[in-house]
Structure formats: C-alpha cells, structure tokens
Amino acid sequence: MRVVVLASGRGSNLGALIDARREPDARFEIVLVAGDKPDALALRIAEAAGIATLALDPRGYANRASYDADLFARIAEHAPDLVVLAGFMRILDPSALAPWVGRMINIHPSLLPKYRGLRTHERALAAGDAIHGASVHFVTPELDGGPVVSHVELTIEPDDTSASLASRLLPLEHRLLVATVDLLAQRRVSLDRDSVRFDGAPLAAPLRLTGRTLAP
Ligand code: GRF
C-alpha cells in the first residue's frame, strides 16, 4: 500500500510509521511526507529516511481552498492508497477532502467522540475521567468527527498532569497508528458510508489495541 503522511510538527508518529515500514513483513511504503511548516522536524525525519518530502507554505496562497487544492493535486501525483494525518494541524477544505474520504485517516489524542479539537489531556483531567486514550478515525469534513476505526486506552493516575498524560499516551499512539495502518494495508478495514467495516462486517465499536494487536 502506498502511503502519504501529512505532518506539521515533531513527527514522532511519522517516525513510528517509518520504523514499521522497515520491518521485513511491512505491507506499506511511505511515498511522500508533506507538511505546511517548512521547518518542521517531521520533514527532516523523512529526509533522513530517504523519503520524498513536500513543504508547502500556506502563506503563498490566497485562501484555504486554493492551498488545499494544490496540496492534494501534488499528493495525487504520488498515487497514494492512503493519506495519514499525523499531527497535521490544519483544517481541510471540504471540496479538496471529498475525493479522499475513505482513504484518509487521522490520529487524535482522545477517545473520540470525546474531546474533539485541542487540549484533550487537560479536558480529560478537568472532567475527572478515569480513562483517557487515543483514536484513529477516517477523516470527513467534520473536525475529528469521522467514523472511528480504533482506540487505545490509558488509565488516568491520581497524580497525572496534562504533560504526564501526553507523554504516557504518545508511545501508545505510535502503536495504535502502526497497527491501524497495517490493517488498512491488509484491506481488512474500510469505510462504507458512515460505518467502518472490519473483515467485511460493520464495526459496532472501535477496534481496541491490546499490546500491538487490534481486535473488536
Ligand atoms: C499527536 O499527539 C497526535 O495525536 C496529534 O498530534 C500529535 C502529533 O505528534 N494529532 P507527532 O508530531 O506525531 O509527534
């Protein structure tokens, strides 16, 4: 499976995918890493791994629609089967996104549908939640609102802060993203209108990660 990764930041989820695609049994390759921040560490990580990169600065465009149209036209040149948003900190224009629905996923640091948007760790703590986690979902025009494929859970400890939650969750995010991309690469997961299908049947609830394995 040909994968394009979009990232704006430090690129640790990208790094996890790069490591995974080096495994002898890897079922996907990363054909392009694109980003909106030319200085992002994620682009340096991709370069160091010998992966093609594209840094497209939004400041050169009149508006979101023209930027996204150009970004996705360039992505399409690499003929990806899957686009992975791994810390890509931009809202996407619905018309640029439309052709990719079902072929684009995002990793988000909360148990969606809880806490769409930013400051998810702070909000989980403020709500007194016992369990926090991360999600991978199909991207739709609704921000962090597309059908959820997979969850990983993390127990909140009494002395947790948003920083400690973020750092304990990050390695779990990496495993979740790698395991989910692997299932997509095996064509075991797909989007059928509003529902996620797993091994041909609609999923009643997101797949859950245990160790490195995803299961209903
Ligand atoms: C992760 O927490 C991810 O869930 C969120 O953005 C962050 C990206 O981190 N969407 P990194 O750039 O992959 O290290």
mmCIF file of C-alpha atoms and ligand atoms in Angstrom:
data_model
loop_
_atom_site.group_PDB
_atom_site.id
_atom_site.type_symbol
_atom_site.label_atom_id
_atom_site.label_comp_id
_atom_site.label_asym_id
_atom_site.label_seq_id
_atom_site.Cartn_x
_atom_site.Cartn_y
_atom_site.Cartn_z
ATOM 1 C CA MET A 1 0.000 0.000 0.000
ATOM 2 C CA ARG A 2 1.269 3.441 -0.940
ATOM 3 C CA VAL A 3 1.000 5.886 1.964
ATOM 4 C CA VAL A 4 1.382 9.674 2.067
ATOM 5 C CA VAL A 5 1.863 11.199 5.533
ATOM 6 C CA LEU A 6 0.962 14.817 6.355
ATOM 7 C CA ALA A 7 2.619 16.321 9.426
ATOM 8 C CA SER A 8 3.158 19.788 10.857
ATOM 9 C CA GLY A 9 5.291 19.111 13.911
ATOM 10 C CA ARG A 10 7.828 16.944 15.652
ATOM 11 C CA GLY A 11 6.894 13.828 13.654
ATOM 12 C CA SER A 12 7.039 11.105 16.278
ATOM 13 C CA ASN A 13 4.035 9.282 14.766
ATOM 14 C CA LEU A 14 5.698 9.576 11.377
ATOM 15 C CA GLY A 15 8.849 8.112 12.937
ATOM 16 C CA ALA A 16 6.853 5.124 14.194
ATOM 17 C CA LEU A 17 5.470 4.522 10.691
ATOM 18 C CA ILE A 18 8.954 4.818 9.182
ATOM 19 C CA ASP A 19 10.277 2.217 11.639
ATOM 20 C CA ALA A 20 7.321 -0.082 10.925
ATOM 21 C CA ARG A 21 7.729 0.066 7.172
ATOM 22 C CA ARG A 22 11.323 -1.112 7.575
ATOM 23 C CA GLU A 23 10.125 -4.403 9.095
ATOM 24 C CA PRO A 24 10.541 -7.347 6.710
ATOM 25 C CA ASP A 25 6.800 -8.104 6.766
ATOM 26 C CA ALA A 26 5.722 -4.457 6.219
ATOM 27 C CA ARG A 27 2.728 -4.148 3.930
ATOM 28 C CA PHE A 28 3.056 -0.453 3.160
ATOM 29 C CA GLU A 29 5.566 2.070 1.896
ATOM 30 C CA ILE A 30 5.681 5.818 2.566
ATOM 31 C CA VAL A 31 5.885 7.531 -0.812
ATOM 32 C CA LEU A 32 5.733 11.169 0.369
ATOM 33 C CA VAL A 33 5.766 13.218 3.563
ATOM 34 C CA ALA A 34 4.147 16.615 3.119
ATOM 35 C CA GLY A 35 3.774 19.488 5.543
ATOM 36 C CA ASP A 36 2.688 23.089 5.887
ATOM 37 C CA LYS A 37 5.638 24.125 8.072
ATOM 38 C CA PRO A 38 8.923 24.129 6.138
ATOM 39 C CA ASP A 39 10.921 23.997 9.425
ATOM 40 C CA ALA A 40 9.016 21.037 10.888
ATOM 41 C CA LEU A 41 11.104 18.272 12.381
ATOM 42 C CA ALA A 42 8.795 15.779 10.640
ATOM 43 C CA LEU A 43 10.184 16.828 7.238
ATOM 44 C CA ARG A 44 13.766 16.397 8.476
ATOM 45 C CA ILE A 45 12.912 12.922 9.787
ATOM 46 C CA ALA A 46 11.516 11.980 6.371
ATOM 47 C CA GLU A 47 14.562 13.367 4.535
ATOM 48 C CA ALA A 48 16.881 11.422 6.825
ATOM 49 C CA ALA A 49 14.925 8.267 5.959
ATOM 50 C CA GLY A 50 15.292 8.963 2.242
ATOM 51 C CA ILE A 51 11.578 9.676 1.724
ATOM 52 C CA ALA A 52 10.391 12.349 -0.731
ATOM 53 C CA THR A 53 9.167 15.485 1.036
ATOM 54 C CA LEU A 54 6.972 18.421 0.125
ATOM 55 C CA ALA A 55 6.943 21.611 2.210
ATOM 56 C CA LEU A 56 4.062 23.775 1.103
ATOM 57 C CA ASP A 57 3.787 27.070 2.974
ATOM 58 C CA PRO A 58 0.165 28.327 3.155
ATOM 59 C CA ARG A 59 1.390 31.930 3.177
ATOM 60 C CA GLY A 60 1.850 31.760 -0.593
ATOM 61 C CA TYR A 61 -1.886 31.132 -1.207
ATOM 62 C CA ALA A 62 -4.944 33.381 -1.308
ATOM 63 C CA ASN A 63 -7.112 31.113 0.837
ATOM 64 C CA ARG A 64 -7.589 27.670 2.328
ATOM 65 C CA ALA A 65 -9.373 26.265 -0.722
ATOM 66 C CA SER A 66 -6.563 27.188 -3.131
ATOM 67 C CA TYR A 67 -3.888 25.857 -0.770
ATOM 68 C CA ASP A 68 -5.687 22.574 -0.208
ATOM 69 C CA ALA A 69 -6.436 22.143 -3.918
ATOM 70 C CA ASP A 70 -2.725 22.497 -4.719
ATOM 71 C CA LEU A 71 -1.629 20.302 -1.813
ATOM 72 C CA PHE A 72 -3.947 17.462 -2.823
ATOM 73 C CA ALA A 73 -3.128 17.784 -6.521
ATOM 74 C CA ARG A 74 0.533 17.257 -5.606
ATOM 75 C CA ILE A 75 -0.328 14.403 -3.276
ATOM 76 C CA ALA A 76 -2.330 12.742 -6.059
ATOM 77 C CA GLU A 77 0.789 12.727 -8.262
ATOM 78 C CA HIS A 78 2.207 10.134 -5.848
ATOM 79 C CA ALA A 79 -0.871 7.905 -6.318
ATOM 80 C CA PRO A 80 -1.375 7.033 -2.655
ATOM 81 C CA ASP A 81 -3.821 4.392 -1.486
ATOM 82 C CA LEU A 82 -3.932 6.043 1.933
ATOM 83 C CA VAL A 83 -3.238 9.515 3.358
ATOM 84 C CA VAL A 84 -2.314 9.638 7.056
ATOM 85 C CA LEU A 85 -2.674 12.856 9.026
ATOM 86 C CA ALA A 86 -0.072 12.536 11.784
ATOM 87 C CA GLY A 87 -0.164 15.820 13.650
ATOM 88 C CA PHE A 88 -1.214 17.849 10.598
ATOM 89 C CA MET A 89 -2.502 20.992 12.265
ATOM 90 C CA ARG A 90 -4.767 22.355 9.565
ATOM 91 C CA ILE A 91 -8.475 22.108 8.949
ATOM 92 C CA LEU A 92 -9.072 20.780 5.429
ATOM 93 C CA ASP A 93 -11.298 22.367 2.816
ATOM 94 C CA PRO A 94 -14.326 20.064 2.307
ATOM 95 C CA SER A 95 -14.109 20.076 -1.500
ATOM 96 C CA ALA A 96 -10.390 19.179 -1.507
ATOM 97 C CA LEU A 97 -11.105 16.473 1.036
ATOM 98 C CA ALA A 98 -14.163 14.934 -0.643
ATOM 99 C CA PRO A 99 -12.328 12.650 -3.132
ATOM 100 C CA TRP A 100 -10.219 11.233 -0.293
ATOM 101 C CA VAL A 101 -12.963 10.277 2.146
ATOM 102 C CA GLY A 102 -12.421 6.602 2.957
ATOM 103 C CA ARG A 103 -8.739 6.870 2.042
ATOM 104 C CA MET A 104 -7.613 9.322 4.734
ATOM 105 C CA ILE A 105 -7.129 8.745 8.472
ATOM 106 C CA ASN A 106 -6.115 10.946 11.401
ATOM 107 C CA ILE A 107 -4.641 10.152 14.801
ATOM 108 C CA HIS A 108 -6.189 12.128 17.640
ATOM 109 C CA PRO A 109 -5.173 12.137 21.324
ATOM 110 C CA SER A 110 -8.527 11.370 22.957
ATOM 111 C CA LEU A 111 -11.121 8.614 22.994
ATOM 112 C CA LEU A 112 -13.354 10.081 20.290
ATOM 113 C CA PRO A 113 -16.142 11.140 20.267
ATOM 114 C CA LYS A 114 -14.856 12.710 23.489
ATOM 115 C CA TYR A 115 -12.733 15.849 23.166
ATOM 116 C CA ARG A 116 -12.517 16.775 19.525
ATOM 117 C CA GLY A 117 -10.098 19.632 18.847
ATOM 118 C CA LEU A 118 -7.265 20.799 21.076
ATOM 119 C CA ARG A 119 -6.158 20.460 24.749
ATOM 120 C CA THR A 120 -7.544 16.958 25.027
ATOM 121 C CA HIS A 121 -5.410 15.894 28.024
ATOM 122 C CA GLU A 122 -6.389 18.972 30.034
ATOM 123 C CA ARG A 123 -10.049 18.398 29.240
ATOM 124 C CA ALA A 124 -9.956 14.714 30.244
ATOM 125 C CA LEU A 125 -8.369 15.693 33.582
ATOM 126 C CA ALA A 126 -10.812 18.557 34.165
ATOM 127 C CA ALA A 127 -13.730 16.191 33.553
ATOM 128 C CA GLY A 128 -12.386 13.747 36.172
ATOM 129 C CA ASP A 129 -12.191 10.901 33.637
ATOM 130 C CA ALA A 130 -10.741 7.597 34.826
ATOM 131 C CA ILE A 131 -9.716 6.502 31.324
ATOM 132 C CA HIS A 132 -8.104 8.514 28.555
ATOM 133 C CA GLY A 133 -6.640 7.401 25.238
ATOM 134 C CA ALA A 134 -6.193 7.981 21.543
ATOM 135 C CA SER A 135 -8.202 7.287 18.391
ATOM 136 C CA VAL A 136 -7.631 6.727 14.712
ATOM 137 C CA HIS A 137 -10.572 7.824 12.578
ATOM 138 C CA PHE A 138 -11.471 8.273 8.942
ATOM 139 C CA VAL A 139 -11.302 11.957 8.008
ATOM 140 C CA THR A 140 -14.534 13.677 6.993
ATOM 141 C CA PRO A 141 -15.301 17.401 6.746
ATOM 142 C CA GLU A 142 -16.385 17.395 10.396
ATOM 143 C CA LEU A 143 -13.285 18.147 12.516
ATOM 144 C CA ASP A 144 -12.235 14.989 14.421
ATOM 145 C CA GLY A 145 -15.765 13.736 13.722
ATOM 146 C CA GLY A 146 -15.296 10.951 11.165
ATOM 147 C CA PRO A 147 -16.025 7.278 11.879
ATOM 148 C CA VAL A 148 -13.599 5.894 14.473
ATOM 149 C CA VAL A 149 -11.554 2.842 13.480
ATOM 150 C CA SER A 150 -9.531 2.165 16.602
ATOM 151 C CA HIS A 151 -8.912 3.159 20.212
ATOM 152 C CA VAL A 152 -6.119 2.693 22.691
ATOM 153 C CA GLU A 153 -6.917 3.308 26.344
ATOM 154 C CA LEU A 154 -4.802 4.683 29.176
ATOM 155 C CA THR A 155 -5.766 4.716 32.868
ATOM 156 C CA ILE A 156 -5.511 8.172 34.407
ATOM 157 C CA GLU A 157 -3.491 8.091 37.653
ATOM 158 C CA PRO A 158 -4.259 10.450 40.572
ATOM 159 C CA ASP A 159 -1.024 12.413 40.104
ATOM 160 C CA ASP A 160 -1.300 12.758 36.308
ATOM 161 C CA THR A 161 -0.868 16.183 34.724
ATOM 162 C CA SER A 162 -1.613 17.035 31.118
ATOM 163 C CA ALA A 163 2.144 16.737 30.420
ATOM 164 C CA SER A 164 2.410 13.295 32.030
ATOM 165 C CA LEU A 165 -0.693 12.093 30.205
ATOM 166 C CA ALA A 166 0.683 13.361 26.895
ATOM 167 C CA SER A 167 3.988 11.596 27.395
ATOM 168 C CA ARG A 168 2.460 8.317 28.597
ATOM 169 C CA LEU A 169 -0.036 8.333 25.737
ATOM 170 C CA LEU A 170 2.424 9.075 22.925
ATOM 171 C CA PRO A 171 4.043 5.599 22.691
ATOM 172 C CA LEU A 172 0.542 4.086 22.698
ATOM 173 C CA GLU A 173 -0.460 6.419 19.850
ATOM 174 C CA HIS A 174 2.511 5.162 17.864
ATOM 175 C CA ARG A 175 1.449 1.537 18.284
ATOM 176 C CA LEU A 176 -2.168 2.374 17.526
ATOM 177 C CA LEU A 177 -1.303 4.185 14.309
ATOM 178 C CA VAL A 178 1.058 1.470 13.088
ATOM 179 C CA ALA A 179 -1.421 -1.327 13.866
ATOM 180 C CA THR A 180 -4.281 0.565 12.187
ATOM 181 C CA VAL A 181 -2.291 1.350 9.030
ATOM 182 C CA ASP A 182 -1.284 -2.305 8.897
ATOM 183 C CA LEU A 183 -4.950 -3.413 8.946
ATOM 184 C CA LEU A 184 -5.800 -0.905 6.224
ATOM 185 C CA ALA A 185 -2.857 -2.169 4.178
ATOM 186 C CA GLN A 186 -4.253 -5.687 4.530
ATOM 187 C CA ARG A 187 -7.602 -4.297 3.285
ATOM 188 C CA ARG A 188 -9.268 -5.619 6.439
ATOM 189 C CA VAL A 189 -10.657 -2.176 7.334
ATOM 190 C CA SER A 190 -12.671 0.107 5.082
ATOM 191 C CA LEU A 191 -15.250 2.871 5.214
ATOM 192 C CA ASP A 192 -18.750 2.127 3.955
ATOM 193 C CA ARG A 193 -20.764 5.367 4.001
ATOM 194 C CA ASP A 194 -20.798 6.276 7.738
ATOM 195 C CA SER A 195 -19.655 2.983 9.098
ATOM 196 C CA VAL A 196 -16.331 1.220 9.450
ATOM 197 C CA ARG A 197 -16.156 -2.326 8.154
ATOM 198 C CA PHE A 198 -13.756 -4.849 9.640
ATOM 199 C CA ASP A 199 -13.267 -8.176 7.860
ATOM 200 C CA GLY A 200 -16.386 -7.413 5.833
ATOM 201 C CA ALA A 201 -18.792 -6.702 8.726
ATOM 202 C CA PRO A 202 -19.792 -3.325 10.207
ATOM 203 C CA LEU A 203 -17.943 -2.486 13.422
ATOM 204 C CA ALA A 204 -20.257 -1.834 16.363
ATOM 205 C CA ALA A 205 -17.482 -0.170 18.368
ATOM 206 C CA PRO A 206 -13.909 0.876 17.565
ATOM 207 C CA LEU A 207 -11.234 -1.816 17.464
ATOM 208 C CA ARG A 208 -9.210 -1.829 20.699
ATOM 209 C CA LEU A 209 -5.460 -2.119 20.931
ATOM 210 C CA THR A 210 -4.011 -4.676 23.322
ATOM 211 C CA GLY A 211 -0.237 -4.885 23.147
ATOM 212 C CA ARG A 212 0.330 -4.450 19.441
ATOM 213 C CA THR A 213 -2.865 -6.147 18.295
ATOM 214 C CA LEU A 214 -6.173 -4.581 17.292
ATOM 215 C CA ALA A 215 -9.373 -6.541 17.802
ATOM 216 C CA PRO A 216 -13.080 -5.783 18.239
HETATM 217 C C1 GRF B 1 -0.132 13.596 18.375
HETATM 218 O O1 GRF B 1 -0.464 13.738 19.720
HETATM 219 C C2 GRF B 1 -1.358 13.296 17.558
HETATM 220 O O2 GRF B 1 -2.299 12.534 18.246
HETATM 221 C C3 GRF B 1 -1.916 14.667 17.295
HETATM 222 O O3 GRF B 1 -0.783 15.474 17.096
HETATM 223 C C4 GRF B 1 0.332 14.926 17.775
HETATM 224 C C5 GRF B 1 1.426 14.741 16.777
HETATM 225 O O4 GRF B 1 2.627 14.350 17.376
HETATM 226 N N1 GRF B 1 -2.829 14.641 16.184
HETATM 227 P P1 GRF B 1 3.872 13.946 16.485
HETATM 228 O O5 GRF B 1 4.164 15.147 15.575
HETATM 229 O O6 GRF B 1 3.496 12.729 15.696
HETATM 230 O O7 GRF B 1 4.989 13.689 17.435
#
